[in-house]
Coordinates of C-alpha atoms in Angstrom, one line a residue:
Chain A
M1 CA -0.5 -0.2 0.0
K2 CA 1.4 3.4 -0.9
P3 CA 0.9 6.0 2.0
V4 CA -0.7 8.8 2.3
I5 CA -1.9 12.0 4.5
V6 CA -4.4 15.1 4.1
V7 CA -5.0 17.3 6.8
H8 CA -7.2 20.5 7.4
G9 CA -6.5 23.1 9.7
G10 CA -9.7 24.1 10.3
A11 CA -13.2 24.8 8.4
G12 CA -14.6 28.3 8.4
R13 CA -13.2 32.0 7.3
I14 CA -9.6 32.0 7.1
F15 CA -9.2 36.1 6.7
K16 CA -7.2 37.5 3.9
E17 CA -4.2 38.3 5.5
R18 CA -4.4 34.8 7.4
E19 CA -3.8 33.2 4.1
Q20 CA -0.6 32.2 3.6
G21 CA 0.5 31.0 6.9
S22 CA -2.3 29.0 6.7
R23 CA -1.4 27.0 4.0
D24 CA 2.0 27.3 5.0
G25 CA 0.9 25.4 8.1
V26 CA -1.1 22.3 6.6
V27 CA 1.9 22.3 4.0
R28 CA 4.1 21.8 6.9
A29 CA 2.6 19.0 9.2
A30 CA 1.5 16.4 5.7
L31 CA 5.0 17.2 5.0
R32 CA 5.9 16.2 8.6
G33 CA 3.3 13.2 8.8
Y34 CA 4.1 11.8 5.0
G35 CA 7.9 11.8 6.1
I36 CA 6.9 9.3 8.8
L37 CA 4.6 6.9 6.6
K38 CA 7.5 7.4 4.5
Q39 CA 9.3 6.2 6.4
G40 CA 8.3 2.6 6.8
G41 CA 5.8 4.8 10.5
S42 CA 2.4 4.1 11.4
A43 CA -0.8 5.5 10.1
L44 CA -1.0 6.3 14.3
D45 CA 2.2 8.2 14.2
A46 CA 1.6 10.0 11.1
V47 CA -2.0 11.8 12.2
E48 CA 0.0 12.6 15.2
E49 CA 2.7 14.4 14.4
A50 CA 0.7 16.1 12.2
V51 CA -1.9 17.1 14.4
R52 CA 1.4 18.6 16.8
S53 CA 2.7 20.0 14.2
M54 CA -1.0 22.3 13.6
E55 CA -0.5 22.5 17.6
D56 CA 2.3 24.5 18.2
D57 CA 1.4 27.0 15.0
P58 CA -0.4 30.3 16.4
H59 CA -2.3 29.9 13.1
F60 CA -4.1 27.4 13.8
N61 CA -8.0 26.5 16.8
A62 CA -5.9 24.2 18.7
G63 CA -3.0 24.1 21.7
C64 CA -0.7 27.6 21.7
G65 CA -3.1 29.5 18.9
S66 CA -6.3 28.3 20.5
L67 CA -9.7 29.9 20.6
L68 CA -10.5 31.1 24.2
N69 CA -14.0 30.0 26.3
E70 CA -15.9 33.1 28.7
K71 CA -13.6 33.8 30.5
G72 CA -10.6 34.3 28.9
E73 CA -8.9 30.8 29.6
V74 CA -7.8 28.2 26.5
E75 CA -9.7 25.2 27.1
M76 CA -9.1 22.0 24.1
D77 CA -10.3 18.7 23.0
A78 CA -8.7 16.2 21.1
I79 CA -9.0 12.5 19.7
I80 CA -6.4 9.8 18.1
M81 CA -8.2 6.7 16.7
D82 CA -6.7 3.9 15.2
G83 CA -8.2 1.8 12.4
K84 CA -7.1 -1.5 12.5
N85 CA -8.8 -2.2 15.8
L86 CA -11.0 0.6 16.9
D87 CA -8.7 2.0 20.0
S88 CA -9.3 5.8 20.5
G89 CA -7.3 8.0 23.0
A90 CA -8.9 11.2 23.2
V91 CA -9.5 14.5 26.0
S92 CA -11.4 17.0 26.9
A93 CA -11.3 20.5 28.6
V94 CA -8.1 19.6 28.8
K95 CA -5.8 23.2 30.6
C96 CA -2.2 23.8 29.9
I97 CA -0.5 21.7 28.2
A98 CA 1.0 22.1 24.8
N99 CA -0.3 19.2 23.0
P100 CA -3.2 18.3 23.5
I101 CA -3.1 15.1 20.7
K102 CA -0.5 13.4 22.6
L103 CA -1.6 13.1 25.7
A104 CA -4.7 11.9 23.5
R105 CA -2.6 9.1 23.2
L106 CA -1.3 8.9 26.5
V107 CA -5.2 8.2 27.3
M108 CA -5.3 5.7 24.5
E109 CA -2.3 3.5 25.5
K110 CA -1.6 3.9 28.7
T111 CA -4.8 4.0 30.2
K112 CA -8.3 0.5 30.2
H113 CA -10.7 3.9 29.6
M114 CA -10.8 6.2 25.6
L115 CA -12.2 9.6 27.2
L116 CA -10.2 11.2 29.9
T117 CA -12.0 15.1 31.3
D118 CA -11.1 18.7 32.2
H119 CA -9.9 17.8 36.2
G120 CA -9.2 14.2 35.8
A121 CA -7.2 14.1 32.7
H122 CA -5.3 17.3 34.8
L123 CA -4.1 14.3 37.0
F124 CA -3.3 11.8 33.8
A125 CA -1.4 15.2 32.2
Q126 CA 0.6 15.3 36.0
A127 CA 1.1 11.3 36.0
M128 CA 2.4 11.2 32.7
G129 CA 5.2 13.5 33.4
I130 CA 3.6 16.1 30.7
P131 CA 5.0 19.3 32.1
E132 CA 2.2 22.2 32.2
T133 CA 2.8 25.0 30.1
P134 CA 1.3 28.6 31.3
G135 CA -1.9 28.8 30.2
E136 CA -1.2 32.2 28.5
K137 CA 2.0 30.9 26.9
L138 CA -1.0 29.7 24.4
I139 CA -3.0 32.6 24.0
T140 CA -2.6 34.3 20.0
E141 CA -3.2 37.6 19.7
R142 CA -5.5 37.6 17.9
S143 CA -7.6 34.5 20.3
W144 CA -7.9 37.5 23.3
E145 CA -8.9 40.4 19.9
R146 CA -11.8 37.7 19.3
W147 CA -12.8 36.8 23.0
K148 CA -12.3 40.6 23.7
K149 CA -14.3 41.1 20.3
N150 CA -17.0 38.7 21.3
L151 CA -17.7 39.6 24.2
E152 CA -18.7 43.5 23.3
G153 CA -21.4 41.6 21.4
L154 CA -19.4 41.9 18.0
Q155 CA -20.2 38.5 16.8
F156 CA -17.8 36.6 14.9
Q157 CA -17.9 32.9 12.7
D158 CA -16.3 31.2 15.3
Y159 CA -15.9 27.2 14.6
L160 CA -12.5 28.5 12.9
G161 CA -9.4 26.2 13.1
T162 CA -10.1 22.8 14.6
V163 CA -6.8 20.5 13.0
G164 CA -6.9 17.5 12.0
A165 CA -5.7 14.1 9.6
V166 CA -5.9 10.9 8.2
A167 CA -3.5 8.4 6.9
I168 CA -3.4 5.4 5.9
D169 CA 0.2 3.8 5.6
S170 CA 2.2 0.8 4.3
E171 CA 0.9 -1.7 5.8
G172 CA -2.6 -0.5 4.8
N173 CA -3.9 0.5 8.6
V174 CA -6.0 4.1 8.6
A175 CA -6.3 6.2 11.2
C176 CA -7.0 10.2 13.2
A177 CA -6.9 12.2 14.4
T178 CA -8.6 15.5 15.6
S179 CA -7.2 19.1 18.0
T180 CA -9.4 21.8 18.6
G181 CA -9.9 25.1 21.0
G182 CA -13.7 24.4 20.1
L183 CA -15.6 27.8 20.3
S184 CA -14.2 31.4 21.0
N185 CA -16.7 32.8 24.0
K186 CA -18.3 29.3 24.9
L187 CA -19.2 28.9 28.3
V188 CA -16.0 27.0 30.6
G189 CA -17.1 23.2 30.5
R190 CA -18.1 24.1 27.5
V191 CA -17.1 20.1 24.7
G192 CA -17.6 20.3 21.4
D193 CA -17.4 16.7 18.3
T194 CA -13.4 16.8 18.7
A195 CA -13.8 14.7 21.6
C196 CA -16.3 12.2 21.3
I197 CA -15.9 9.8 18.6
G198 CA -18.1 9.7 15.7
S199 CA -18.2 13.5 16.0
G200 CA -14.9 14.8 15.6
G201 CA -13.5 11.8 14.1
Y202 CA -13.2 7.7 13.3
A203 CA -10.9 5.3 11.8
D204 CA -12.1 1.8 11.4
N205 CA -9.2 0.0 7.9
H206 CA -12.4 -2.2 7.0
S207 CA -13.2 1.5 5.4
G208 CA -11.4 4.3 5.8
A209 CA -10.8 7.5 8.3
S210 CA -12.0 11.3 8.7
S211 CA -11.4 13.8 10.8
T212 CA -14.1 16.7 10.5
T213 CA -14.5 21.0 11.2
G214 CA -16.8 23.3 11.4
H215 CA -19.9 24.0 14.0
G216 CA -19.3 21.3 16.8
E217 CA -22.6 20.9 18.2
S218 CA -24.4 20.1 13.9
I219 CA -21.3 17.3 14.0
M220 CA -21.5 15.6 17.0
K221 CA -25.9 15.5 16.2
V222 CA -25.4 13.9 12.5
V223 CA -22.4 12.7 14.0
L224 CA -20.8 13.4 11.5
A225 CA -16.8 10.9 11.1
R226 CA -18.5 7.8 11.4
L227 CA -21.9 8.6 8.8
I228 CA -19.1 9.5 6.5
L229 CA -17.4 5.6 7.2
Y230 CA -21.1 4.3 6.2
H231 CA -21.6 6.2 3.5
M232 CA -17.8 4.5 2.3
E233 CA -19.4 1.2 3.8
Q234 CA -22.3 1.2 1.1
G235 CA -19.8 2.0 -1.3
M236 CA -19.8 5.2 -2.1
S237 CA -16.3 7.4 -2.8
P238 CA -14.2 9.5 -0.5
E239 CA -15.6 12.5 -2.4
M240 CA -19.2 11.6 -2.4
A241 CA -19.2 10.2 0.6
A242 CA -18.0 13.5 2.3
D243 CA -20.4 15.8 0.2
T244 CA -23.3 13.9 0.8
A245 CA -23.1 13.8 4.7
L246 CA -22.1 18.0 4.2
D247 CA -25.2 18.5 2.6
Y248 CA -27.1 16.1 5.5
M249 CA -25.6 18.7 7.9
K250 CA -26.3 21.9 5.9
T251 CA -30.3 20.7 4.9
R252 CA -31.1 18.4 8.1
V253 CA -29.5 20.7 11.5
G254 CA -28.6 23.4 9.5
G255 CA -24.8 23.6 10.0
L256 CA -21.6 24.1 7.9
G257 CA -18.2 23.0 7.8
G258 CA -16.1 20.7 6.4
V259 CA -14.2 16.8 6.9
V260 CA -11.0 15.8 5.0
V261 CA -10.9 11.5 4.1
I262 CA -9.4 8.5 3.8
N263 CA -11.1 5.6 2.9
S264 CA -9.5 2.2 2.7
S265 CA -7.3 1.4 -1.0
G266 CA -5.8 5.3 -0.4
E267 CA -8.5 7.0 -1.9
W268 CA -8.9 10.8 -0.5
A269 CA -11.4 14.3 0.1
A270 CA -10.8 17.7 1.5
R271 CA -15.5 18.9 1.6
F272 CA -17.0 22.0 2.6
S273 CA -19.1 23.2 3.0
T274 CA -18.5 26.0 4.4
K275 CA -16.4 29.8 2.0
Q276 CA -13.6 27.9 3.4
M277 CA -11.0 25.3 5.0
S278 CA -7.2 24.6 4.3
W279 CA -6.2 21.6 4.0
A280 CA -3.0 19.7 2.1
T281 CA -2.4 15.7 1.4
V282 CA 0.5 13.7 -0.6
K283 CA 0.3 10.7 -1.7
D284 CA 2.5 9.4 -5.2
G285 CA 5.7 12.1 -3.4
Q286 CA 3.2 14.8 -4.9
L287 CA 1.9 17.6 -2.4
H288 CA -2.1 18.9 -2.8
Y289 CA -3.0 22.2 -1.7
G290 CA -5.9 24.9 -1.3
I291 CA -8.3 26.8 1.3
Y292 CA -10.8 28.1 -1.0
A293 CA -12.9 25.2 -3.0
G294 CA -11.9 24.6 -6.5
E295 CA -8.6 25.9 -5.7
R296 CA -5.6 22.9 -5.7
H297 CA -1.9 24.1 -6.4
T298 CA 0.6 21.3 -6.3
K299 CA 4.0 19.8 -7.0
S300 CA 6.5 17.5 -5.9
V301 CA 7.2 16.9 -2.3
D302 CA 11.1 17.4 -3.2
E303 CA 9.8 20.7 -4.2
A304 CA 8.1 21.7 -1.5
L305 CA 10.6 19.9 1.7
A306 CA 13.1 22.1 -0.4
S307 CA 10.8 25.8 -0.9
E308 CA 9.9 25.1 3.4
S309 CA 13.5 24.3 4.7
G310 CA 13.7 28.4 3.1
G311 CA 10.6 29.9 3.9
F312 CA 9.8 27.8 7.5
Chain B
M1 CA -49.3 7.1 17.1
K2 CA -50.1 4.5 20.6
P3 CA -47.5 5.4 22.8
V4 CA -44.7 3.3 24.1
I5 CA -41.2 3.9 26.7
V6 CA -38.6 0.8 26.8
V7 CA -36.3 1.1 29.8
H8 CA -33.3 -0.8 30.9
G9 CA -32.2 -0.6 34.3
G10 CA -28.4 -1.7 33.0
A11 CA -26.7 -5.1 31.7
G12 CA -24.0 -7.2 33.7
R13 CA -24.8 -9.0 36.6
I14 CA -27.8 -8.8 39.0
F15 CA -27.4 -10.2 42.3
K16 CA -29.3 -13.3 43.4
E17 CA -30.8 -10.3 46.1
R18 CA -30.4 -7.5 44.3
E19 CA -33.6 -9.0 41.4
Q20 CA -36.6 -8.0 43.0
G21 CA -35.0 -5.1 42.9
S22 CA -33.7 -4.5 40.4
R23 CA -36.6 -5.7 38.4
D24 CA -39.5 -3.4 40.6
G25 CA -36.8 -0.6 39.6
V26 CA -37.2 -0.5 35.5
V27 CA -40.9 -1.7 36.3
R28 CA -41.4 2.1 38.3
A29 CA -39.7 3.5 36.0
A30 CA -41.6 2.5 33.0
L31 CA -45.2 3.5 34.4
R32 CA -44.0 6.8 35.0
G33 CA -42.9 7.4 31.6
Y34 CA -46.0 5.8 30.5
G35 CA -48.4 8.0 32.3
I36 CA -46.6 11.4 30.8
L37 CA -46.7 10.3 27.7
K38 CA -51.0 8.8 28.5
Q39 CA -51.6 12.2 29.7
G40 CA -50.4 13.3 25.9
G41 CA -46.7 14.2 27.6
S42 CA -43.9 14.4 25.2
A43 CA -41.1 11.5 24.9
L44 CA -38.9 13.9 26.1
D45 CA -40.6 14.4 29.6
A46 CA -41.2 10.3 29.4
V47 CA -37.6 9.8 29.0
E48 CA -37.0 11.9 31.1
E49 CA -38.9 11.4 33.9
A50 CA -38.5 7.3 33.3
V51 CA -34.5 8.0 33.4
R52 CA -35.3 10.2 36.8
S53 CA -36.8 7.8 39.1
M54 CA -34.1 5.0 38.2
E55 CA -30.9 7.4 39.0
D56 CA -33.4 8.0 43.0
D57 CA -33.3 4.5 43.7
P58 CA -30.0 3.0 45.0
H59 CA -30.3 -0.5 42.9
F60 CA -28.8 1.7 39.9
N61 CA -25.9 2.8 39.2
A62 CA -26.3 6.0 39.0
G63 CA -27.9 9.3 40.9
C64 CA -27.4 7.2 44.4
G65 CA -25.8 4.6 44.6
S66 CA -23.7 5.5 42.0
L67 CA -20.2 3.4 41.5
L68 CA -17.2 5.7 43.3
N69 CA -13.9 6.2 40.6
E70 CA -10.8 4.9 42.2
K71 CA -11.0 8.0 45.3
G72 CA -14.0 6.8 45.9
E73 CA -16.5 9.7 45.0
V74 CA -19.2 9.3 42.5
E75 CA -19.0 11.3 39.0
M76 CA -21.8 11.0 36.7
D77 CA -22.4 11.0 32.9
A78 CA -25.4 11.4 31.3
I79 CA -27.4 12.7 28.3
I80 CA -31.1 13.1 26.8
M81 CA -31.9 13.2 22.6
D82 CA -34.3 14.3 21.2
G83 CA -35.7 12.9 17.8
K84 CA -36.5 15.3 16.6
N85 CA -34.4 17.5 15.6
L86 CA -31.6 15.8 16.9
D87 CA -30.2 17.9 19.1
S88 CA -29.1 17.3 23.1
G89 CA -28.1 17.7 26.4
A90 CA -25.6 16.0 28.0
V91 CA -22.8 16.0 30.9
S92 CA -19.8 14.6 32.3
A93 CA -17.7 13.7 35.3
V94 CA -20.5 15.3 37.3
K95 CA -20.6 15.4 41.1
C96 CA -22.0 16.4 43.9
I97 CA -26.4 16.6 41.9
A98 CA -28.8 13.8 42.6
N99 CA -30.0 13.7 39.1
P100 CA -27.4 14.4 36.1
I101 CA -30.0 13.4 33.9
K102 CA -32.4 17.3 34.7
L103 CA -29.0 18.6 33.7
A104 CA -28.6 17.7 30.7
R105 CA -31.7 18.5 30.0
L106 CA -31.3 22.1 31.0
V107 CA -28.3 22.0 28.6
M108 CA -30.1 20.6 26.0
E109 CA -33.1 23.7 25.7
K110 CA -30.5 26.7 27.9
T111 CA -27.0 27.4 25.9
K112 CA -26.3 26.9 22.3
H113 CA -24.1 23.7 23.7
M114 CA -24.5 20.4 23.7
L115 CA -21.9 18.8 25.9
L116 CA -20.5 21.0 29.4
T117 CA -18.1 18.6 31.3
D118 CA -16.8 18.5 35.4
H119 CA -16.3 21.5 36.9
G120 CA -17.5 24.1 34.3
A121 CA -21.1 21.2 34.3
H122 CA -20.6 22.0 38.4
L123 CA -20.5 26.3 37.6
F124 CA -23.9 25.8 34.9
A125 CA -25.8 24.4 38.1
Q126 CA -25.3 26.6 40.1
A127 CA -26.5 29.6 37.6
M128 CA -29.6 27.0 36.6
G129 CA -30.1 26.8 41.0
I130 CA -29.6 23.2 41.2
P131 CA -29.2 22.4 45.2
E132 CA -25.8 20.3 45.3
T133 CA -25.7 17.4 46.9
P134 CA -23.9 16.3 49.1
G135 CA -21.2 13.9 48.0
E136 CA -22.1 11.7 50.6
K137 CA -25.8 11.1 50.4
L138 CA -25.3 9.3 46.4
I139 CA -23.4 6.7 47.9
T140 CA -24.5 3.3 49.6
E141 CA -23.0 0.5 51.1
R142 CA -23.3 -1.8 48.1
S143 CA -20.9 1.2 45.7
W144 CA -18.5 1.7 48.4
E145 CA -18.3 -2.0 48.8
R146 CA -17.2 -3.0 45.5
W147 CA -15.0 -0.1 45.8
K148 CA -14.0 -1.4 48.7
K149 CA -13.7 -4.3 47.0
N150 CA -11.9 -3.3 43.6
L151 CA -8.8 -1.2 45.7
E152 CA -8.4 -4.7 47.4
G153 CA -7.5 -6.5 43.9
L154 CA -10.7 -7.9 43.7
Q155 CA -12.4 -7.9 39.8
F156 CA -16.3 -7.4 39.5
Q157 CA -18.0 -7.4 36.4
D158 CA -17.8 -3.7 36.8
Y159 CA -20.2 -2.4 34.3
L160 CA -23.4 -2.6 36.3
G161 CA -26.5 -0.9 36.5
T162 CA -26.9 2.6 34.0
V163 CA -30.5 3.0 33.2
G164 CA -31.6 4.2 29.9
A165 CA -35.0 5.2 28.7
V166 CA -36.2 5.0 25.0
A167 CA -39.7 6.5 24.1
I168 CA -42.3 6.6 20.9
D169 CA -44.9 9.8 22.4
S170 CA -48.7 10.2 20.3
E171 CA -47.2 12.7 17.9
G172 CA -45.2 10.2 16.7
N173 CA -41.6 12.1 18.7
V174 CA -39.2 9.6 20.0
A175 CA -36.8 10.1 22.6
C176 CA -34.1 8.6 24.3
A177 CA -32.3 9.1 27.6
T178 CA -29.1 7.6 29.1
S179 CA -27.7 8.2 33.1
T180 CA -25.2 6.5 34.6
G181 CA -22.0 6.4 37.8
G182 CA -19.8 4.8 34.5
L183 CA -17.6 1.7 35.9
S184 CA -15.9 0.8 39.0
N185 CA -12.9 2.8 40.5
K186 CA -12.3 4.2 36.7
L187 CA -10.0 6.9 37.0
V188 CA -10.6 10.3 38.1
G189 CA -12.3 11.9 34.5
R190 CA -13.0 8.7 32.8
V191 CA -16.8 9.4 30.3
G192 CA -17.2 6.7 28.3
D193 CA -20.0 5.9 26.4
T194 CA -23.2 7.4 27.8
A195 CA -22.0 11.1 27.5
C196 CA -20.4 10.6 24.1
I197 CA -24.0 11.4 21.3
G198 CA -24.7 8.2 19.2
S199 CA -23.0 5.7 22.0
G200 CA -24.9 6.0 24.9
G201 CA -28.1 7.1 23.1
Y202 CA -29.3 8.6 20.4
A203 CA -32.4 9.5 18.9
D204 CA -34.2 10.1 14.4
N205 CA -38.2 10.6 14.6
H206 CA -37.1 9.5 10.4
S207 CA -36.0 6.0 11.5
G208 CA -36.0 5.5 15.5
A209 CA -33.8 5.4 19.4
S210 CA -31.4 3.6 21.0
S211 CA -30.6 3.7 24.6
T212 CA -27.1 1.8 25.3
T213 CA -25.6 -0.1 28.8
G214 CA -22.4 -2.8 29.1
H215 CA -18.6 -2.1 28.3
G216 CA -18.5 1.9 28.0
E217 CA -15.4 1.9 26.4
S218 CA -15.9 -1.0 23.9
I219 CA -19.5 0.4 23.1
M220 CA -17.9 4.3 22.4
K221 CA -15.3 2.1 20.1
V222 CA -18.5 1.3 17.5
V223 CA -20.5 4.4 18.8
L224 CA -23.2 1.7 19.2
A225 CA -26.2 3.0 19.3
R226 CA -25.8 5.6 16.4
L227 CA -24.4 2.0 14.3
I228 CA -29.0 0.6 15.3
L229 CA -29.8 3.1 14.1
Y230 CA -27.9 3.4 10.9
H231 CA -30.1 -1.2 10.9
M232 CA -33.4 0.1 10.9
E233 CA -32.5 2.5 8.7
Q234 CA -30.7 -0.5 6.0
G235 CA -34.8 -1.5 6.7
M236 CA -33.8 -3.9 10.3
S237 CA -36.1 -4.6 12.8
P238 CA -35.4 -3.4 16.5
E239 CA -34.6 -6.5 17.8
M240 CA -32.6 -7.5 14.6
A241 CA -31.1 -4.7 14.6
A242 CA -30.1 -4.3 18.7
D243 CA -29.0 -8.7 17.8
T244 CA -27.0 -7.2 14.6
A245 CA -25.1 -4.3 16.0
L246 CA -25.1 -6.3 19.9
D247 CA -22.8 -9.4 17.7
Y248 CA -20.5 -7.6 15.7
M249 CA -19.4 -5.6 19.3
K250 CA -18.8 -8.9 20.6
T251 CA -17.3 -10.0 17.2
R252 CA -14.8 -7.4 16.9
V253 CA -13.7 -5.3 20.2
G254 CA -14.3 -8.6 22.6
G255 CA -17.4 -6.3 24.2
L256 CA -20.5 -6.7 26.1
G257 CA -23.2 -4.9 26.9
G258 CA -27.6 -3.8 26.3
V259 CA -29.8 -2.0 24.7
V260 CA -33.5 -0.8 24.7
V261 CA -34.3 0.2 20.8
I262 CA -38.1 1.2 19.7
N263 CA -38.1 2.2 15.7
S264 CA -40.6 4.8 14.3
S265 CA -43.8 3.3 14.1
G266 CA -43.3 2.1 17.8
E267 CA -41.6 -1.8 17.5
W268 CA -39.1 -2.2 20.4
A269 CA -36.7 -4.5 21.6
A270 CA -34.5 -5.4 24.4
R271 CA -32.3 -6.9 24.4
F272 CA -27.9 -7.9 25.6
S273 CA -25.4 -10.3 25.3
T274 CA -24.3 -9.7 29.1
K275 CA -25.6 -13.0 31.2
Q276 CA -28.8 -10.3 32.6
M277 CA -30.1 -6.7 31.9
S278 CA -33.2 -5.4 33.8
W279 CA -36.0 -3.8 31.5
A280 CA -39.0 -3.1 31.0
T281 CA -41.2 -1.4 28.3
V282 CA -45.4 -0.3 28.9
K283 CA -47.5 -0.4 24.6
D284 CA -51.6 -0.5 24.1
G285 CA -51.7 -0.9 27.9
Q286 CA -49.8 -3.9 28.6
L287 CA -46.4 -4.0 30.7
H288 CA -43.8 -6.5 30.4
Y289 CA -41.3 -6.1 31.9
G290 CA -37.8 -9.6 32.7
I291 CA -34.4 -9.6 33.8
Y292 CA -32.6 -12.9 31.9
A293 CA -32.5 -14.1 28.8
G294 CA -36.3 -15.4 27.5
E295 CA -38.0 -14.3 30.6
R296 CA -40.9 -11.7 29.8
H297 CA -43.7 -11.4 32.0
T298 CA -46.9 -9.4 30.9
K299 CA -49.7 -7.6 32.8
S300 CA -51.8 -5.1 32.7
V301 CA -51.1 -1.3 33.3
D302 CA -53.5 -0.4 35.9
E303 CA -53.0 -4.0 37.9
A304 CA -49.6 -2.8 37.7
L305 CA -49.6 0.4 39.2
A306 CA -52.4 -0.8 41.6
S307 CA -48.8 -3.4 43.3
E308 CA -47.2 -0.9 42.6
S309 CA -49.7 2.0 45.1
G310 CA -49.2 -1.3 47.5
G311 CA -45.4 -2.7 46.7
F312 CA -43.9 0.8 46.2

């Protein structure tokens, strides 16, 4: 099996001045994940690395750069899932750690559980020796300004920038990972789709993997990631499954969003019903990426890696 | 549409001396829910009342009677869902409240969110004026003994007693509700299937509703409640959908559990792959209930209500 990775940097509205940073961020994440796959690494390691790369990038609403809750704090959700055995790990409403996706992976591998929340997740992070990151280090000027404007009653389209990835490795295993700071000015303790298996992500070697972004509550209502895999189980391509599910979410509950999808043959899709979604994929040594509907740039991986080492 | 309610008091192993209490508890819950439906009340009100009744009953692992986490505390999860618009409310890792299902309903109706966790759920409960119940008032001798024996290394089958209900009302609306204290001696902050939409419950007027119980992590891996509704969407009866999904959970991830299911025509099923599950249903003025596979007692509702007022 030829390895493939597809990443997204969130569906929603991306301001003009942030477009280049978003493109660079998803390209970098896809290249890093692909690097792992090319060396024979697992889909699980690849999606974790891609998401970690975007958590560390302040352009995205995950890790550093997360949007703030009503009290001006960062509270994050993340999930990772292994398509081989349907094993998964997730965390919800976690604070003061740089990489929630790494904590989610530890929940999967070091506990009998699948989801740890808030205070318990904090205790678990301590027990695992994960260093505490002061909350203010995760806050960017952009997230703080958005929070303040929302407090003043200005409404933004707030579900921007959840990050995620799906991959298939040389052994044919699929995996997904998703990470988010959630909605700006959300209630303390609000958990969105990302931490909920089937909503924020789902992976099953028998059909494929999906990672979602968009209006979390709508995604939860239709259990979007699992819905897409059902459509693929019924014979749809990743693109048709994604479009069918996104269309259903729009008509049934009025929600917009985006998804990256891969099937067990390595076919992929990056689709969205929002105005924009930053995405990137690498397959057969070719990088593709875009932000707007219909936008698709293509480069060889070698060329992209050369410009990465120069440009990033 | 003739109203129907189906409730469960948890799948697992029910000790001989607790069988009668479990039977009485599910019968009482089903009768209370049905009372609401008969008066023209909504499926949502009926499942909330049925689950509240079992949360208040110390025979079940929900509300008072919840199993304890590793620190000997009660931490509860609950979800409610409205099949009309796919709206849902849930809470995870909540402490010191008598009825998590009521808090889940408030999340659905009073916020823009669908899931509140731990500290944030506590703040929300305070803001809603819900009285605080001292944690020790939710602890029973049984839950404490089980916790202590587990600490000493004795292994119980610990996923006993999650409660749930599904119903269809005279307008053809379906709803589900599920509530649990989770696994005994779980890590602090462990959230199971109950709080995760699609896993612990799912309701959609187009197909039906389902509430699940059993090994939470296995239920999450297969997103069990949503899976059952997919099978019904493909034309299966509630019974066949339940059995197919429970069989898949057993063969794919080695998990046991139980479900109550209703479809949009009012056909119902109460099925389990564990040794026992306490369940009760009321349809067409007839009460049915049981605990063991193949066990099914039938009474008229009038007769059951007469013995309830005497016997309970």
